[in-house]
């Protein structure tokens, strides 16, 4: 039995040791006998689950690939990601799904689940969950009159559905020239209307649903108690009034809102109204992000979410317990992933945190940039995936192929 000791985060923080066998936690006690690693006063916290990344394989490996994406996530304390299906080709058939799974399997450094995309018609896939977009931004699109059909299909398949909630008929499809125009073209009402429509349709179907990256307090209040929902770090930390190295760096869907709206969303976050934080890591190259009008929407974030949030814990904005629920417990529980807490029977996935050691965000995605570059943060010093050390003294020591697919 391998043993890791330190100050363990589990119903509070207590000095204890964790016994590990075959990648699982098999014991938690004051004293355990075996091959011991002792982290002294450092905190041992469950590793995080990021339910929303775009690692771009297959088809757009020049932006990111499964190795670079999972390595960046690992370095930030994430040991499981759920990857989106808007690839080239889009993952909307069982064949496309199987091909993607075969392609990324040998590259993943951490565990992963793959979403299946639902267009107008449903196809059975061995995915962890389904994803659909109510906005026509890629070929995985569901029009509002088909929502009910899609909800019934996922209910029948007994899998969750995650929804990009911006209603196509509300979006103004012109060419915004800056962040404020982008925000106006996809205004708050488009999100609020999308959430309203889905909740109405699901009222008598009761499919298990999650609204991705909500940006408005109104949508959060509407979804509360009726669905799962997530918020991204960028909608909490940036507004469309902010300046970026290139304006297009801040171009993302749903758009960054006004400073006033952002502050209201941040209040919800501080007060524990946000069940899940998701990065929506959507990398594009520097060249693609130079010209605002041409630039695709999306920014990288999987490498920054946890370190930025640990810094906010240190600063006192949120408690460690709040963070635990948003990035460990709730995402794992919603998708049925055997991670997210330090309990006997769970995967032995941890991060070791030294809150004294402040660093700055380093861009770690293949795309080569981060909107948070230089921001103060706290990286985990060590990360374990199913009992194996994959980050040691802030350096990646894992390898491609260590990650397993979760279905
Ligand atoms: C995503 C991407 O680049 O894949 N972009 C984004 O702005 N979030 C797609 C999407 O979720 O709309
Ligand atoms: Zn996304």
Coordinates of C-alpha atoms and ligand atoms in Angstrom, one line a residue:
X1 CA 0.0 0.0 0.0
X2 CA 1.3 3.5 -0.9
X3 CA 0.7 6.1 1.7
X4 CA 0.5 9.9 1.5
X5 CA 0.3 12.0 4.6
X6 CA -0.3 15.7 5.2
X7 CA -3.1 18.0 6.2
X8 CA -6.0 16.3 4.5
X9 CA -9.1 18.3 3.3
X10 CA -12.0 16.1 4.4
X11 CA -14.8 17.5 6.5
X12 CA -12.4 20.2 7.5
X13 CA -8.7 19.9 7.5
X14 CA -7.0 17.3 9.7
X15 CA -3.5 15.8 9.8
X16 CA -3.9 12.2 8.4
X17 CA -2.6 9.6 6.0
X18 CA -4.2 8.2 2.9
X19 CA -3.7 4.5 1.9
X20 CA -3.7 3.8 -1.8
X21 CA -4.0 0.5 -3.7
X22 CA -4.6 0.1 -7.4
X23 CA -5.2 3.8 -7.8
X24 CA -8.0 3.9 -5.2
X25 CA -8.2 5.3 -1.7
X26 CA -8.5 2.3 0.6
X27 CA -7.8 3.8 4.0
X28 CA -7.7 7.1 5.8
X29 CA -6.2 7.1 9.3
X30 CA -3.8 8.8 11.6
X31 CA -1.2 6.2 11.2
X32 CA -0.8 3.7 8.3
X33 CA 2.1 1.4 7.5
X34 CA 3.7 1.2 4.1
X35 CA 5.7 3.3 1.5
X36 CA 5.1 6.8 2.9
X37 CA 5.3 10.2 1.4
X38 CA 4.8 13.0 4.0
X39 CA 3.9 16.5 2.9
X40 CA 4.1 17.9 6.4
X41 CA 2.0 21.0 6.7
X42 CA 1.0 21.3 3.1
X43 CA -2.7 20.9 2.3
X44 CA -3.8 17.7 0.4
X45 CA -6.9 18.7 -1.5
X46 CA -8.9 16.6 -4.0
X47 CA -7.9 17.2 -7.6
X48 CA -10.4 19.1 -9.7
X49 CA -12.7 18.0 -12.5
X50 CA -13.1 20.5 -15.4
X51 CA -16.3 19.6 -17.2
X52 CA -15.8 22.0 -20.2
X53 CA -12.7 21.9 -22.4
X54 CA -12.1 22.1 -26.2
X55 CA -8.9 20.2 -26.8
X56 CA -9.4 20.4 -30.5
X57 CA -8.8 16.8 -31.6
X58 CA -9.5 15.7 -34.2
X59 CA -9.0 18.4 -36.8
X60 CA -7.6 21.5 -35.1
X61 CA -4.5 20.2 -33.4
X62 CA -2.6 23.4 -34.4
X63 CA -4.6 25.1 -31.6
X64 CA -4.3 22.4 -29.0
X65 CA -4.1 18.6 -28.9
X66 CA -5.0 16.1 -26.2
X67 CA -1.5 15.9 -24.9
X68 CA -0.8 19.6 -24.6
X69 CA -4.3 20.2 -23.2
X70 CA -4.3 17.5 -20.6
X71 CA -0.7 18.4 -19.5
X72 CA -1.7 22.1 -19.0
X73 CA -4.7 20.9 -17.0
X74 CA -2.6 18.5 -14.9
X75 CA -0.2 21.3 -14.0
X76 CA -3.1 23.3 -12.6
X77 CA -4.5 20.5 -10.4
X78 CA -7.1 19.0 -12.8
X79 CA -7.1 15.2 -13.2
X80 CA -10.3 14.8 -15.2
X81 CA -11.6 16.8 -18.1
X82 CA -14.8 16.5 -20.2
X83 CA -14.0 17.4 -23.8
X84 CA -16.5 19.1 -26.1
X85 CA -17.6 17.5 -29.4
X86 CA -17.3 20.6 -31.8
X87 CA -14.4 19.0 -33.6
X88 CA -13.6 18.6 -37.3
X89 CA -15.5 16.5 -38.0
X90 CA -18.1 17.2 -35.4
X91 CA -18.7 14.3 -33.0
X92 CA -22.3 13.6 -33.9
X93 CA -22.2 9.9 -34.9
X94 CA -21.0 6.8 -33.1
X95 CA -18.3 6.3 -35.7
X96 CA -16.9 9.8 -35.2
X97 CA -17.0 9.2 -31.5
X98 CA -15.1 5.9 -31.7
X99 CA -12.5 7.5 -34.0
X100 CA -12.0 10.4 -31.6
X101 CA -11.7 8.0 -28.6
X102 CA -9.1 5.9 -30.4
X103 CA -7.1 9.0 -31.4
X104 CA -6.9 10.7 -28.0
X105 CA -6.6 7.6 -25.8
X106 CA -2.8 7.4 -26.2
X107 CA -2.3 11.1 -25.7
X108 CA -4.2 11.9 -22.6
X109 CA -2.1 12.6 -19.4
X110 CA -5.2 12.7 -17.2
X111 CA -8.6 11.0 -17.2
X112 CA -11.2 12.3 -19.6
X113 CA -14.8 11.9 -20.7
X114 CA -16.0 12.8 -24.2
X115 CA -19.2 14.5 -25.0
X116 CA -21.4 13.4 -27.9
X117 CA -23.0 16.2 -30.0
X118 CA -26.7 16.3 -30.6
X119 CA -27.9 18.1 -33.6
X120 CA -31.6 17.9 -34.6
X121 CA -31.5 14.1 -34.4
X122 CA -30.2 11.9 -31.6
X123 CA -27.5 9.2 -32.1
X124 CA -26.6 6.8 -29.4
X125 CA -23.0 7.1 -28.4
X126 CA -20.8 5.7 -25.5
X127 CA -20.3 9.3 -24.3
X128 CA -20.2 10.6 -20.8
X129 CA -23.0 13.1 -21.6
X130 CA -24.4 15.0 -24.6
X131 CA -23.9 18.6 -25.7
X132 CA -26.0 20.8 -27.8
X133 CA -25.9 24.5 -28.8
X134 CA -29.0 26.6 -29.2
X135 CA -26.9 29.1 -31.2
X136 CA -25.8 28.3 -34.7
X137 CA -22.1 28.7 -34.1
X138 CA -21.1 25.3 -35.4
X139 CA -22.8 22.3 -36.8
X140 CA -23.9 21.0 -33.4
X141 CA -27.1 23.0 -33.3
X142 CA -30.6 22.4 -32.0
X143 CA -33.3 24.9 -32.9
X144 CA -35.7 25.9 -30.2
X145 CA -38.6 23.9 -31.7
X146 CA -36.5 20.7 -31.3
X147 CA -35.5 21.2 -27.7
X148 CA -38.3 19.0 -26.4
X149 CA -37.3 16.2 -28.8
X150 CA -33.7 16.3 -27.7
X151 CA -34.6 16.4 -24.0
X152 CA -36.7 13.3 -24.5
X153 CA -33.9 11.5 -26.3
X154 CA -31.3 12.1 -23.6
X155 CA -33.8 11.2 -20.9
X156 CA -34.3 7.9 -22.8
X157 CA -30.6 7.4 -23.0
X158 CA -30.2 8.1 -19.3
X159 CA -27.4 10.6 -19.8
X160 CA -27.0 14.2 -18.9
X161 CA -27.4 17.0 -21.5
X162 CA -25.2 20.1 -21.3
X163 CA -26.5 23.1 -23.1
X164 CA -24.9 26.2 -24.6
X165 CA -27.8 28.5 -23.8
X166 CA -27.9 31.4 -26.3
X167 CA -31.0 31.4 -28.4
X168 CA -30.2 31.7 -32.2
X169 CA -33.3 33.7 -33.1
X170 CA -32.2 36.4 -30.5
X171 CA -28.7 36.8 -31.8
X172 CA -27.9 39.6 -34.3
X173 CA -25.7 38.0 -36.9
X174 CA -23.8 41.1 -38.1
X175 CA -20.1 41.7 -37.7
X176 CA -19.2 43.2 -34.3
X177 CA -16.0 45.4 -34.4
X178 CA -15.2 45.3 -30.7
X179 CA -16.2 43.6 -27.4
X180 CA -19.1 46.0 -26.6
X181 CA -20.6 45.4 -30.0
X182 CA -20.1 41.6 -29.6
X183 CA -21.9 41.8 -26.3
X184 CA -24.8 43.8 -27.9
X185 CA -25.1 41.2 -30.7
X186 CA -25.6 38.4 -28.2
X187 CA -27.3 40.3 -25.4
X188 CA -28.2 39.0 -21.9
X189 CA -31.8 38.3 -23.1
X190 CA -30.5 35.7 -25.6
X191 CA -29.2 33.6 -22.6
X192 CA -32.2 34.3 -20.4
X193 CA -34.6 33.3 -23.1
X194 CA -32.7 30.1 -23.8
X195 CA -32.7 29.1 -20.2
X196 CA -36.4 29.9 -20.0
X197 CA -37.3 27.8 -23.1
X198 CA -35.3 24.8 -21.9
X199 CA -36.7 24.8 -18.4
X200 CA -40.2 25.1 -19.8
X201 CA -39.7 22.2 -22.1
X202 CA -38.0 20.1 -19.4
X203 CA -40.8 20.8 -16.9
X204 CA -42.6 17.6 -17.7
X205 CA -39.7 15.6 -19.1
X206 CA -37.2 15.9 -16.2
X207 CA -34.0 15.2 -18.2
X208 CA -30.8 15.7 -16.3
X209 CA -29.5 19.0 -17.6
X210 CA -26.6 21.4 -17.1
X211 CA -26.5 25.0 -18.5
X212 CA -22.9 25.8 -19.5
X213 CA -21.2 29.1 -18.8
X214 CA -24.1 31.3 -17.6
X215 CA -23.2 34.9 -17.6
X216 CA -26.3 36.7 -16.2
X217 CA -27.6 36.8 -12.6
X218 CA -31.2 36.4 -14.1
X219 CA -30.3 33.1 -15.8
X220 CA -28.6 31.9 -12.6
X221 CA -31.7 32.7 -10.5
X222 CA -34.0 31.0 -13.0
X223 CA -31.9 27.8 -13.2
X224 CA -31.3 27.6 -9.4
X225 CA -33.0 24.5 -8.0
X226 CA -34.2 23.4 -11.4
X227 CA -31.0 22.4 -13.3
X228 CA -27.3 22.3 -12.8
X229 CA -25.4 25.2 -14.2
X230 CA -21.8 26.5 -14.5
X231 CA -19.9 29.8 -14.7
X232 CA -16.5 30.4 -16.1
X233 CA -13.6 32.2 -14.5
X234 CA -13.5 34.7 -17.5
X235 CA -17.1 35.8 -17.0
X236 CA -16.4 36.3 -13.3
X237 CA -13.1 38.2 -13.9
X238 CA -13.4 40.1 -17.1
X239 CA -16.0 42.5 -18.6
X240 CA -16.4 43.8 -22.1
X241 CA -15.2 47.2 -20.8
X242 CA -11.8 45.8 -20.1
X243 CA -8.8 46.2 -22.4
X244 CA -6.8 43.1 -23.6
X245 CA -3.5 42.9 -25.4
X246 CA -5.6 42.3 -28.5
X247 CA -9.3 43.2 -28.2
X248 CA -10.1 39.8 -29.8
X249 CA -8.6 37.9 -26.9
X250 CA -11.8 38.8 -25.0
X251 CA -14.1 37.7 -27.8
X252 CA -15.9 34.7 -26.4
X253 CA -19.4 33.1 -26.5
X254 CA -21.4 33.9 -24.6
X255 CA -19.8 37.3 -24.5
X256 CA -18.2 39.1 -21.6
X257 CA -20.9 41.3 -20.1
X258 CA -20.7 44.9 -18.7
X259 CA -18.7 45.6 -15.5
X260 CA -22.0 46.1 -13.7
X261 CA -23.3 42.6 -14.7
X262 CA -20.0 41.0 -14.0
X263 CA -20.0 42.4 -10.4
X264 CA -23.5 41.0 -9.8
X265 CA -22.3 37.6 -11.1
X266 CA -19.3 37.8 -8.8
X267 CA -21.6 38.4 -5.9
X268 CA -23.5 35.2 -6.7
X269 CA -20.2 33.4 -6.8
X270 CA -19.1 34.7 -3.5
X271 CA -22.4 33.9 -1.9
X272 CA -22.3 30.3 -3.0
X273 CA -24.9 30.4 -5.7
X274 CA -22.7 28.9 -8.4
X275 CA -22.7 25.1 -8.2
X276 CA -20.0 24.5 -10.8
X277 CA -17.0 26.3 -12.2
X278 CA -16.0 25.3 -15.7
X279 CA -13.1 26.7 -17.8
X280 CA -14.6 26.5 -21.3
X281 CA -11.0 26.3 -22.4
X282 CA -11.4 27.3 -26.1
X283 CA -7.9 28.0 -27.5
X284 CA -7.2 29.7 -30.8
X285 CA -3.8 30.8 -32.0
X286 CA -2.4 34.3 -31.6
X287 CA -2.7 34.9 -35.4
X288 CA -6.3 33.9 -35.4
X289 CA -7.0 36.3 -32.5
X290 CA -5.3 39.4 -34.0
X291 CA -8.1 40.8 -36.2
X292 CA -11.3 41.3 -34.1
X293 CA -13.9 40.8 -36.9
X294 CA -12.2 37.7 -38.3
X295 CA -11.3 36.2 -34.9
X296 CA -13.1 33.0 -33.7
X297 CA -14.7 33.2 -30.2
X298 CA -13.0 31.5 -27.3
X299 CA -10.0 31.9 -24.9
X300 CA -7.8 29.3 -23.1
X301 CA -8.5 28.8 -19.4
X302 CA -8.0 25.2 -18.3
X303 CA -4.5 26.0 -17.2
X304 CA -5.6 28.9 -15.1
X305 CA -8.9 28.2 -13.4
X306 CA -7.7 26.4 -10.3
X307 CA -4.6 28.5 -9.7
X308 CA -6.6 31.7 -10.0
X309 CA -9.3 30.4 -7.6
X310 CA -6.8 29.2 -5.1
X311 CA -5.5 32.7 -5.0
X312 CA -9.0 34.0 -4.3
X313 CA -9.3 31.5 -1.5
X314 CA -6.1 32.8 0.0
X315 CA -7.3 36.4 -0.4
X316 CA -10.6 35.5 1.4
X317 CA -13.1 36.0 -1.5
X318 CA -14.3 32.5 -1.2
X319 CA -13.8 29.6 1.3
X320 CA -11.9 26.5 0.5
X321 CA -15.2 24.7 1.1
X322 CA -16.9 26.7 -1.7
X323 CA -14.1 26.0 -4.1
X324 CA -14.3 22.3 -3.2
X325 CA -18.0 22.2 -4.1
X326 CA -17.5 24.1 -7.4
X327 CA -14.5 22.3 -8.9
X328 CA -14.4 18.9 -7.2
X329 CA -17.6 17.6 -5.5
X330 CA -20.4 19.0 -7.7
X331 CA -18.8 18.3 -11.1
X332 CA -17.9 14.7 -10.1
X333 CA -21.3 14.1 -8.6
X334 CA -23.3 15.4 -11.5
X335 CA -21.5 13.3 -14.1
X336 CA -21.0 10.2 -11.8
X337 CA -17.2 10.4 -11.9
X338 CA -15.6 8.5 -9.0
X339 CA -13.4 11.5 -8.0
X340 CA -13.8 14.8 -6.4
X341 CA -13.4 14.0 -2.7
X342 CA -11.0 12.2 -0.4
X343 CA -13.0 9.2 0.6
X344 CA -12.4 5.5 0.7
X345 CA -13.4 4.0 -2.6
X346 CA -12.7 7.1 -4.7
X347 CA -9.8 7.5 -7.1
X348 CA -6.6 8.6 -5.4
X349 CA -6.5 12.0 -7.2
X350 CA -5.1 14.9 -5.2
X351 CA -3.3 18.2 -5.4
X352 CA -0.8 19.4 -2.8
X353 CA -1.1 23.1 -2.0
X354 CA 1.3 25.4 -0.4
X355 CA -0.6 28.7 0.1
X356 CA 2.6 30.6 0.9
X357 CA 4.0 30.1 -2.6
X358 CA 2.4 32.7 -4.8
X359 CA 3.3 32.6 -8.5
X360 CA 2.1 34.2 -11.7
X361 CA 0.0 32.6 -14.4
X362 CA 2.1 31.2 -17.2
X363 CA 0.5 30.5 -20.6
X364 CA 0.6 26.7 -20.9
X365 CA -1.7 25.9 -23.8
X366 CA -0.4 25.1 -27.2
X367 CA -2.0 28.4 -28.4
X368 CA 0.8 30.2 -26.7
X369 CA -1.1 32.9 -24.8
X370 CA -3.3 33.5 -21.8
X371 CA -5.5 36.4 -21.0
X372 CA -4.4 36.0 -17.3
X373 CA -0.7 36.0 -18.0
X374 CA 1.1 37.5 -15.0
X375 CA -2.0 37.4 -12.7
X376 CA -1.1 36.3 -9.2
X377 CA -2.1 32.6 -8.5
X378 CA -1.3 29.5 -6.6
X379 CA -0.3 26.4 -8.5
X380 CA -0.4 23.1 -6.8
X381 CA 3.1 21.8 -6.1
X382 CA 2.2 18.1 -6.6
X383 CA -0.6 16.4 -8.4
X384 CA -1.6 12.7 -8.2
X385 CA -3.7 10.8 -10.7
X386 CA -5.0 7.4 -9.4
X387 CA -2.1 7.3 -7.0
X388 CA 0.6 8.2 -9.6
X389 CA 2.5 11.4 -9.3
X390 CA 2.0 13.5 -12.4
X391 CA 3.2 16.8 -11.1
X392 CA 6.3 17.1 -8.8
X393 CA 7.6 20.4 -7.5
X394 CA 5.5 22.3 -10.1
X395 CA 6.9 20.3 -13.0
X396 CA 5.0 17.8 -15.1
X397 CA 6.3 14.3 -14.6
X398 CA 3.3 12.3 -16.0
X399 CA 3.0 11.0 -19.5
X400 CA 0.9 10.6 -22.5
X401 CA -1.5 7.6 -22.3
X402 CA -1.8 7.7 -18.5
X403 CA -5.3 9.1 -18.7
X404 CA -8.3 6.7 -18.9
X405 CA -11.5 7.3 -20.6
X406 CA -14.6 7.6 -18.4
X407 CA -17.9 6.6 -19.8
Ligands
LIG1 C1 -16.0 27.7 -28.3 C2 -14.9 27.1 -29.2 O1 -14.0 27.9 -29.6 O2 -14.9 25.9 -29.5 N1 -15.9 29.1 -28.3 C3 -16.4 29.9 -27.3 O3 -16.3 31.1 -27.5 N2 -16.8 29.4 -26.1 C4 -17.3 27.2 -28.9 C5 -18.5 27.6 -28.0 O4 -18.6 27.1 -26.9 O5 -19.2 28.5 -28.5
LIG2 ZN1 -17.3 25.7 -24.9

